Each structure stands twice: as structure tokens, then as C-alpha cells.
Coordinates of C-alpha atoms and ligand atoms in Angstrom, one line a residue:
X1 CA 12.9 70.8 -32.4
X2 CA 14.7 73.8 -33.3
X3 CA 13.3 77.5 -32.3
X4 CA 14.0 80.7 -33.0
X5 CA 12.8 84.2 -32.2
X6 CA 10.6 85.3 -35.2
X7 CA 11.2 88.2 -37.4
X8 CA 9.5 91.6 -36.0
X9 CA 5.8 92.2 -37.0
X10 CA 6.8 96.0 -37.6
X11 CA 9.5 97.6 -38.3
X12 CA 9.5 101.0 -36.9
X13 CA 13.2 101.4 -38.9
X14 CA 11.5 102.0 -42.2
X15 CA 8.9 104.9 -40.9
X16 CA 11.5 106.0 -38.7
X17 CA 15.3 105.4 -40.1
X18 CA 16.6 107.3 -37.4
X19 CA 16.5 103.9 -35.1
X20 CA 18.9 102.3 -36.3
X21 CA 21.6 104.2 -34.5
X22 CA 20.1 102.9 -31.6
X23 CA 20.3 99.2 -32.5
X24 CA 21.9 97.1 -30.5
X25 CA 22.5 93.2 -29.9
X26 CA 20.6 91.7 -27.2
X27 CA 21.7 87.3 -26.3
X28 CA 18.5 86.4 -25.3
X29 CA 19.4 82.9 -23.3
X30 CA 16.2 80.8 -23.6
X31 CA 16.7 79.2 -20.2
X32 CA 15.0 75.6 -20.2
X33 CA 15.3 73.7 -17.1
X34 CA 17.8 70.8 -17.1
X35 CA 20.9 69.2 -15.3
X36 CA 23.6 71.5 -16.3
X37 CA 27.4 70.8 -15.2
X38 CA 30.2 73.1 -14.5
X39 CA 32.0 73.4 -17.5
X40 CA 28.4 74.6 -19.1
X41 CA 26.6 78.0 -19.2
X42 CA 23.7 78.0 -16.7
X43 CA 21.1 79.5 -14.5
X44 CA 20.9 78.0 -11.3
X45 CA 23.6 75.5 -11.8
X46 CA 26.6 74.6 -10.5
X47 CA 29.3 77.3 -10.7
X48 CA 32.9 76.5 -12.1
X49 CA 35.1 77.9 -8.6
X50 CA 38.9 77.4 -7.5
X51 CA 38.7 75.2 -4.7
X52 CA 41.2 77.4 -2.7
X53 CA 38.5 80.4 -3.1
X54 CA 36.5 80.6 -0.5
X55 CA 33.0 80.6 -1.3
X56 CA 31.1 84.3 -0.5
X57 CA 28.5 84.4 2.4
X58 CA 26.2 87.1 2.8
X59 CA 27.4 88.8 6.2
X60 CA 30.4 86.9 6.5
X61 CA 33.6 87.5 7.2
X62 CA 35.3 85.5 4.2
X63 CA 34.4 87.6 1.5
X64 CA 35.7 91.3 2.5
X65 CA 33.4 92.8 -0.4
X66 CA 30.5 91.7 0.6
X67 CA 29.6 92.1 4.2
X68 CA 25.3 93.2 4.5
X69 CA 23.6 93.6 7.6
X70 CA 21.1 91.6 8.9
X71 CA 18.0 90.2 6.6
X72 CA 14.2 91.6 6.6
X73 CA 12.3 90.7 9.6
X74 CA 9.5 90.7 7.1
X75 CA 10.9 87.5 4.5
X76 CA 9.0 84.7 4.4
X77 CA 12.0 82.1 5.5
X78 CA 11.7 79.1 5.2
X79 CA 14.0 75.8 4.6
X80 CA 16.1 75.3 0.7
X81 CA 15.1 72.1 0.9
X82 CA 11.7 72.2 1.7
X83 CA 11.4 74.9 -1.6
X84 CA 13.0 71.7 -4.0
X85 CA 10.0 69.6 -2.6
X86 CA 7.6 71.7 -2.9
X87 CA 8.7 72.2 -6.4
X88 CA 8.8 68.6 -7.2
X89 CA 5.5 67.9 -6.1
X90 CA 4.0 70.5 -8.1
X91 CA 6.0 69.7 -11.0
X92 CA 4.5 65.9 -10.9
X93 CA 1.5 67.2 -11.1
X94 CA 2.1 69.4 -14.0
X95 CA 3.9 66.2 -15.9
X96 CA 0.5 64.3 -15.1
X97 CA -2.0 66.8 -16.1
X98 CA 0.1 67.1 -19.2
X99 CA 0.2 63.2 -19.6
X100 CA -3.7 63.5 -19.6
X101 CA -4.3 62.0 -16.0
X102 CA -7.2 62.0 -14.0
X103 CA -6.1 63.3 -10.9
X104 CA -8.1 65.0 -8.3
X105 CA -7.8 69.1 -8.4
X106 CA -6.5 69.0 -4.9
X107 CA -4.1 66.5 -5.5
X108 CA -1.4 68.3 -4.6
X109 CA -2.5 69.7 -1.3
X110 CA -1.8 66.3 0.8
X111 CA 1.5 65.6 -0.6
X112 CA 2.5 69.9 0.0
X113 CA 1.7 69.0 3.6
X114 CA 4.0 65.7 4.0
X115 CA 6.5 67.8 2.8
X116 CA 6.2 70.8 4.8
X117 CA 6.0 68.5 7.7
X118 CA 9.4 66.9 7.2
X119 CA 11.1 69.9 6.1
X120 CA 9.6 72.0 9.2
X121 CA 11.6 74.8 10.1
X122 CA 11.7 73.6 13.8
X123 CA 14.6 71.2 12.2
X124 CA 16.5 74.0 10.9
X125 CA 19.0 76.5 12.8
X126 CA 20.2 80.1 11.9
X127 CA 24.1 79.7 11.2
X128 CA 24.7 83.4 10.9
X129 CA 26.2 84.3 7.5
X130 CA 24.3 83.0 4.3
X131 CA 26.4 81.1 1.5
X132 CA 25.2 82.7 -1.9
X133 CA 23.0 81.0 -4.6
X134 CA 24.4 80.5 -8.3
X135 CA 22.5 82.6 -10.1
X136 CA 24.1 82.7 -13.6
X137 CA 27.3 81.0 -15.3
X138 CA 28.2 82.3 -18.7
X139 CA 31.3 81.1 -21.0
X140 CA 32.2 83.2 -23.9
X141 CA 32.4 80.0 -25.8
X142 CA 28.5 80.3 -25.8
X143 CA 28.2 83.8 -25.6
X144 CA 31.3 85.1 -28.2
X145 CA 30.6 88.9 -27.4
X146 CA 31.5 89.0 -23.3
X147 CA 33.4 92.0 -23.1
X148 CA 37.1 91.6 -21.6
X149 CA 38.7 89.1 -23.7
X150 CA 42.1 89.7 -23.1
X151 CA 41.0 88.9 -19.6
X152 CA 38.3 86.9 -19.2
X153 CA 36.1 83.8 -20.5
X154 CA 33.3 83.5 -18.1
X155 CA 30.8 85.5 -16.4
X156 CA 29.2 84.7 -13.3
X157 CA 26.2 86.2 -11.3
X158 CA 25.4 84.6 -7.4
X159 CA 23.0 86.7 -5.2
X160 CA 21.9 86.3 -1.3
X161 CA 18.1 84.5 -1.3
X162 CA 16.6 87.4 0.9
X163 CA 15.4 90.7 0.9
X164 CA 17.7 93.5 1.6
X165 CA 17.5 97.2 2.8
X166 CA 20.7 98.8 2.6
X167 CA 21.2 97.6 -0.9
X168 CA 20.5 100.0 -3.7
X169 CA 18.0 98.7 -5.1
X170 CA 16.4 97.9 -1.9
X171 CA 14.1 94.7 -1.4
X172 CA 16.3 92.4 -3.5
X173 CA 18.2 89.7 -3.3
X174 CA 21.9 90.9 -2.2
X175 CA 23.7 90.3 -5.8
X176 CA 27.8 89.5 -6.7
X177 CA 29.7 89.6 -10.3
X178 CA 32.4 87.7 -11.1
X179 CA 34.7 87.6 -13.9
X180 CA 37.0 84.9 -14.7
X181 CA 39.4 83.1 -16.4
X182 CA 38.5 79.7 -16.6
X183 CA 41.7 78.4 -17.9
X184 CA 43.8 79.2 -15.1
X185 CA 41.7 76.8 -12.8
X186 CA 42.8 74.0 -12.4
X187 CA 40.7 72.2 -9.3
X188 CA 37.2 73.1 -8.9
X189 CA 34.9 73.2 -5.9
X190 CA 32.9 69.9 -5.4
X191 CA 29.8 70.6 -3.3
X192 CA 30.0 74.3 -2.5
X193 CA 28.2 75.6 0.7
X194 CA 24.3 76.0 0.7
X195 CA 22.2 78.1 2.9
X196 CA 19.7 76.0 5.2
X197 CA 17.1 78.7 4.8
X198 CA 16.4 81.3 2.3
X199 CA 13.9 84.6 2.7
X200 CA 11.9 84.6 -0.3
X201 CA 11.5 81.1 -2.7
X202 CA 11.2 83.3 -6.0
X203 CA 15.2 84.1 -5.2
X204 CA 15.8 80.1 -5.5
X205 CA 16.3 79.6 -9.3
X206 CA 15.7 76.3 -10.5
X207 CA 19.0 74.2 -12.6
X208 CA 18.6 75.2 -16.1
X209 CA 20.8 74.9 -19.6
X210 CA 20.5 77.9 -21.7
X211 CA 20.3 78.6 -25.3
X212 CA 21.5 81.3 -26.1
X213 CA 20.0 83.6 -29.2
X214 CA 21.3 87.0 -30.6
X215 CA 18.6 89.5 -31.3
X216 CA 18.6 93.2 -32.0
X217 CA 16.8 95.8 -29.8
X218 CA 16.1 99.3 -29.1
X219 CA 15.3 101.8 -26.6
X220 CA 12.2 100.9 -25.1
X221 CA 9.5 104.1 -24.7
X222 CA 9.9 105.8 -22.0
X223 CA 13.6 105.7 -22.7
X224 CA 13.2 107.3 -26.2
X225 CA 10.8 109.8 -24.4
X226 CA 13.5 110.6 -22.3
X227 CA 16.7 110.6 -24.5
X228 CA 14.7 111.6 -28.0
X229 CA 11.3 113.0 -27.2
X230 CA 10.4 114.1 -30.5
X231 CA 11.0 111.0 -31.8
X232 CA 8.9 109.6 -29.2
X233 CA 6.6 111.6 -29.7
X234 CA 6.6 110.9 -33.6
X235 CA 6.0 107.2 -33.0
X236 CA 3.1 107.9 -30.6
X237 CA 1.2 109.7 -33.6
X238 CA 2.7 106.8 -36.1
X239 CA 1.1 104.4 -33.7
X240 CA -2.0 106.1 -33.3
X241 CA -3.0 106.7 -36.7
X242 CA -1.8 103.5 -38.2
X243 CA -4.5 102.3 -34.9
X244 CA -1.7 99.8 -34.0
X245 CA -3.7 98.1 -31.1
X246 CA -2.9 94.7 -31.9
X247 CA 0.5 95.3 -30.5
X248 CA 2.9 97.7 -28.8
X249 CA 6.3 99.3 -30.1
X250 CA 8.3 97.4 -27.4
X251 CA 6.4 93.9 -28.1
X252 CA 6.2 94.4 -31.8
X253 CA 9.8 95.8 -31.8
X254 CA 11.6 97.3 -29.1
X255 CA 12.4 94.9 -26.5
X256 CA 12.9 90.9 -25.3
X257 CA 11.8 89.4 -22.9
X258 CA 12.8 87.5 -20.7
X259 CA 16.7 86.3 -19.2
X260 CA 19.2 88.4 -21.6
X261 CA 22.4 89.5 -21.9
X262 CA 23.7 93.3 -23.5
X263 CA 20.9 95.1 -25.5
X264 CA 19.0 98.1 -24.3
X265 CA 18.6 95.7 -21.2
X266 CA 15.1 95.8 -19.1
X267 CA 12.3 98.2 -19.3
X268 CA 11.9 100.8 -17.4
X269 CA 8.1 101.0 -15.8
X270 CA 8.3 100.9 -12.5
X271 CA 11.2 103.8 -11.9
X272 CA 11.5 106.4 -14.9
X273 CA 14.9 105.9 -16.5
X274 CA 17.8 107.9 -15.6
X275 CA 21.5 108.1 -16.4
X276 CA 23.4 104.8 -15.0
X277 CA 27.2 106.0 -14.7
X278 CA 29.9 104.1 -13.6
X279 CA 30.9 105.4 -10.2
X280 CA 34.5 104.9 -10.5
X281 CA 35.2 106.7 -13.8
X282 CA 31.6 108.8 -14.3
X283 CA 31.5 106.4 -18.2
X284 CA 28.4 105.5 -19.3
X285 CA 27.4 101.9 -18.2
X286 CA 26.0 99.1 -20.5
X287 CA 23.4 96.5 -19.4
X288 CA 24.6 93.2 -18.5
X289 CA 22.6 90.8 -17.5
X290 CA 18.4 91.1 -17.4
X291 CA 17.2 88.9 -14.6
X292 CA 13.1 88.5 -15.7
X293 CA 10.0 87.2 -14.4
X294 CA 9.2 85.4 -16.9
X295 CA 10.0 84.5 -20.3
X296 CA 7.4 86.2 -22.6
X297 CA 4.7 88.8 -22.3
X298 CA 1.9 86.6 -22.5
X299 CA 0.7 83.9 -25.0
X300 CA -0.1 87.2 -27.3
X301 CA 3.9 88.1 -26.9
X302 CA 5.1 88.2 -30.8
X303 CA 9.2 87.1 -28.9
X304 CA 7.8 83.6 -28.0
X305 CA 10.5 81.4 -30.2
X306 CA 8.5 79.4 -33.0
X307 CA 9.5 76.0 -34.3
X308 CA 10.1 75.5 -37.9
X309 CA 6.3 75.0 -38.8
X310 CA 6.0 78.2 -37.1
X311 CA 4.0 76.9 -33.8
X312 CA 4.6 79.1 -31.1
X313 CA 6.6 77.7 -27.8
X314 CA 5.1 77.1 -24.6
X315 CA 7.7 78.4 -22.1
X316 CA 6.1 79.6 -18.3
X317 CA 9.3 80.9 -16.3
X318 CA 11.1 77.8 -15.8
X319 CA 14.0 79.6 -13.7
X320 CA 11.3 80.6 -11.3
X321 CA 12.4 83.4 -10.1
X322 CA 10.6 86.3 -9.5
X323 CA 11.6 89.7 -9.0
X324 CA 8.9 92.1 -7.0
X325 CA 5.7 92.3 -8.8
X326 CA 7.3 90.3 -11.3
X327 CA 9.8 93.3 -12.3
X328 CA 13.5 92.8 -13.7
X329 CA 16.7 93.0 -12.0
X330 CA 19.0 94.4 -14.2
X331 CA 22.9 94.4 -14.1
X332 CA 25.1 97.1 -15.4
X333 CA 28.9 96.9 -16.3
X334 CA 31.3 99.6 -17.1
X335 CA 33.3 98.8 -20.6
X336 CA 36.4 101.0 -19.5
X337 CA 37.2 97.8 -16.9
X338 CA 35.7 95.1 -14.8
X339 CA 37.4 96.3 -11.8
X340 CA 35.0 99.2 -11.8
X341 CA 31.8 98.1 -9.7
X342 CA 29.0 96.6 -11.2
X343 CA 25.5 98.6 -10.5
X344 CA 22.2 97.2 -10.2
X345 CA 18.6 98.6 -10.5
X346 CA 15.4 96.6 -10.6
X347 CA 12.6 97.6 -13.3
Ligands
ZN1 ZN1 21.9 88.4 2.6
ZN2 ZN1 34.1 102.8 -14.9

């Protein structure tokens, strides 16, 4: 079955032509969960890496950028693998209630016990520094408009599974960006390190294969309010009289959902937006990568992909992460180089 994002139900550039200097091209990446290998663009998967690089652990001495302090008190730690089990026991039961069985409501209860029995976390020690989860692996074979490349073919995003405080932003998983060339390596890690426990289970994602889709956005409202408030304001009245309450500007319009790459990136709610400069050279910095809680606004969400009979898919959030109150964590790059740090803020 082949889906695609369907065309916009409005098109706020016809009222308001001024938009379209604000277009830009968000990769939407449509991540579905599967086995994906190395050589393949993923979330959650396995990460191409030299095998004379050592891997980076959170508050460990091997990777000199990235040393944090300690983890919250507060995360709710528990063993990696009792988080796969638990997830494989819920995901049977999804496959059977979707295979029409008539299985008890609680069947999952007994079997979430049995597995929090043999994964206790009496069985499991603190080792001190905490190897870093693959996140994200992107190769510019899939995604053609990764910047750098002279330099570069792949992308990659790993974070630390636990809440931090002396991150900015604080309460997140501890993140690191890595640009590569892929062609220059020649003998790849095998089994990279794990972490025996992890703080918070919505920082695990699950393996999945993406699919990558180019889209256009623009700025989302309170980032017009802020940068072009008349205009903002113009759309408010446009919205108002036309009594658009079926749908919103940034549903009907503005914004994706969901795991992207470029466009106008996340939307800002929970801060108010403010200038992101690169804190090497003071340039203005782009968005990268949108980490999201999910993969649509709801089954009302007009960016749910549609097949070719135009039937809606049913997506949930199969990386299953979740950021906060199911915010985004967004990545920003500076264009002038990729030496210049990456900054993240979560929205
Ligand atoms: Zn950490
Ligand atoms: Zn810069």
C-alpha cells in the first residue's frame, strides 16, 4: 500500500500571498516499526560506527564532549530489558485484539508480572557511565537535501535514556549529533555497548525503518505572531470570519506532525519562541531534526498519510518515545559548519 501526505484542506497562500516567502521543505520520515540494518536510515536501530571509535557514555571518560553529572534521583529506572518485554507482551496483545481474539481484558496483567519478576532490578548493577541509545540514523541517499555534502553522507542522533538537569533543555534525555562520512568506514561496530538500566522507558525508542516524505511548511502561530504580527493578526480575523472551526491554521496548513527533518521544525506551545543563534558564529540556526510524541494530532489530524483510495492511516507512535507531556525535542544546526554546536530546545 502506498501513502502519502494529502494535499492541504486550505491554503492560507491564496488569502495571504505573503506566505510563500516563508515556505519551506519539511522530510517528514513516517517511522514504522521494523528490523532495520546499518547501512539503512532508522530510528532506534543499529548505528553504522568505526569500530576503532569508541562508543560515547554518558558521564564517561571516553567521550571528552560529553561528560554530565549524575542522573535525577527522581527517574523511574528500571532494567532495558525488562522495557523490550514489557513491550512485547503488550504488543501480542495488540496483534490479538487486532486478529479478533477473545482474550480476557486483563490478559496482559499476569504475563507484565512474569516479566517484571525475571527482569527485577535486584539482578541488575549500576556500572557508572551510561552507553547512549541510537536515536536516529539518516543517509543522504534517503534524505538528498542533508546539508554538508562536500563532507558528509549521514546524520546521526544518540541521546542518554534519563532525565538531566544541567542540560539546556532540562528534564531530557542528554542528546549527541554526529555527522559522517560513511564511505571512509571501512569496519563497523558489531554489538555496540547497552546500558543495563535506563531512567525513563519513553527515552527507549523502538527499531523502526523510515519513509521518508518531503512536505512544505510554514511558521506555525505564535511564531508568525512573533516575527509578523500583523500578519498574524490578519489570519486570526480570516479565520474567524470564514468560522474556520473545523480545523486550525497549523493542522489545516502550517505544520507536520510528527518525526521530521528541516522545515519550520516543532511548534512552539510550551515556551514562546525566541531567536535560536548559533553560539559559535551568532548565524541564525535551522531546525534539524523534530523528535515527536506521536505521529499525528489525532484521528481528526488532516497530515495522517492516505492510501490511494484515500483511507486514512492508522499510525499510534510506533517509535514510542515520548517527550514530557508529549512535547517535541527539537534539534537545531548551524548552516555556516557542522563543527559549530548543535542546540536543542524541547516544545
Ligand atoms: Zn545521562
Ligand atoms: Zn555557527
Amino acid at each position: 500500500m502506498v501513502y502519502s501526505t494529502p494535499s492541504r484542506p486550505h491554503d492560507f497562500t491564496v488569502p495571504f500571498p505573503e506566505l510563500k516567502r516563508l515556505a519551506r521543505s519539511a522530510i517528514r520520515l513516517h517511522p514504522r516499526n521494523g528490523s532495520p540494518q546499518q547501512q539503512e536510515s532508522s530510528i532506534g536501530g543499529p548505528l553504522l560506527w568505526p569500530s576503532d571509535e569508541p562508543w560515547p557514555l554518558c558521564g564517561g571518560e571516553s567521550h571528552p564532549t560529553f561528560q554530565f553529572p549524575s542522573h535525577q534521583e527522581f527517574n523511574f529506572e528500571e532494567p532495558l530489558d525488562l522495557v523490550y518485554a514489557r513491550r512485547a507482551v503488550l504488543a501480542e496483545r495488540d496483534a490479538k485484539v487486532a486478529a479478533g481474539e477473545d482474550i480476557p481484558s486483563d490478559w496482559a496483567i499476569p504475563r507484565l508480572e512474569v516479566v517484571k519478576e525475571r527482569y527485577s532490578m535486584a539482578n541488575y548493577q549500576h556500572h557508572g557511565a551510561t552507553p547512549l541509545l541510537p536515536v536516529l540514523q539518516v543517509y543522504r541517499s534517503d534524505v538528498l537535501d542533508l546539508p554538508f555534502p562536500d563532507q558528509y553522507d549521514l546524520l546521526q542522533l544518540l541521546w542518554c535514556p534519563y532525565d538531566h538537569t544541567d542540560i539546556h533543555p532540562p528534564y531530557n534525555p542528554a542528546p549527541l549529533l554526529i555527522w559522517r562520512d560513511s564511505t571512509v568506514i571501512n569496519s563497523s561496530i558489531e554489538s555496540p555497548p547497552l546500558p543495563s538500566l535506563v531512567g525513563l522507558d519513553n527515552y527507549v525508542p523502538e527499531p523502526c525503518v523510515l519513509e521518508p516524505e518531503e512536505v512544505t511548511e510554514y511558521p506555525d502561530d505564535r511564531e508568525l505572531e512573533a516575527n509578523q504580527p500583523d500578519l498574524s493578526t490578519q489570519i486570526d480575523t480570516y479565520i474567524d470570519k470564514a468560522a474556520m472551526d473545523e480545523f486550525s491554521y497549523i493542522d489545516a496548513f502550517a505544520s507536520a506532525p510528527g518525526w521530521k527533518l528541516f522545515g519550520h521544525g516543532g511548534e512552539w506551545g510550551a515556551i514562546d519562541p525566541y531567536p535560536i543563534d548559533c553560539h559559535t558564529c551568532d548565524s541564525p540556526m535551522q531546525p534539524l531534526i523534530t523528535v515527536d510524541s506521536a505521529e499525528s494530532n489525532g484521528n481528526d489530524c488532516t497530515w495522517r498519510r492516505r492510501d490511494e483510495d484515500g483511507a486514512p492511516e492508522h499510525v499510534g507512535n510506533p517509535p514510542q518515545v515520548v517527550i514530557g507531556r508529549w512535547y517535541q525535542f527539537q534539534v537545531f544546526y548551524c548552516p555556516s559548519s557542522a563543527t559549530h554546536s548543535p542546540r536543542y530546545e524541547m516544545y
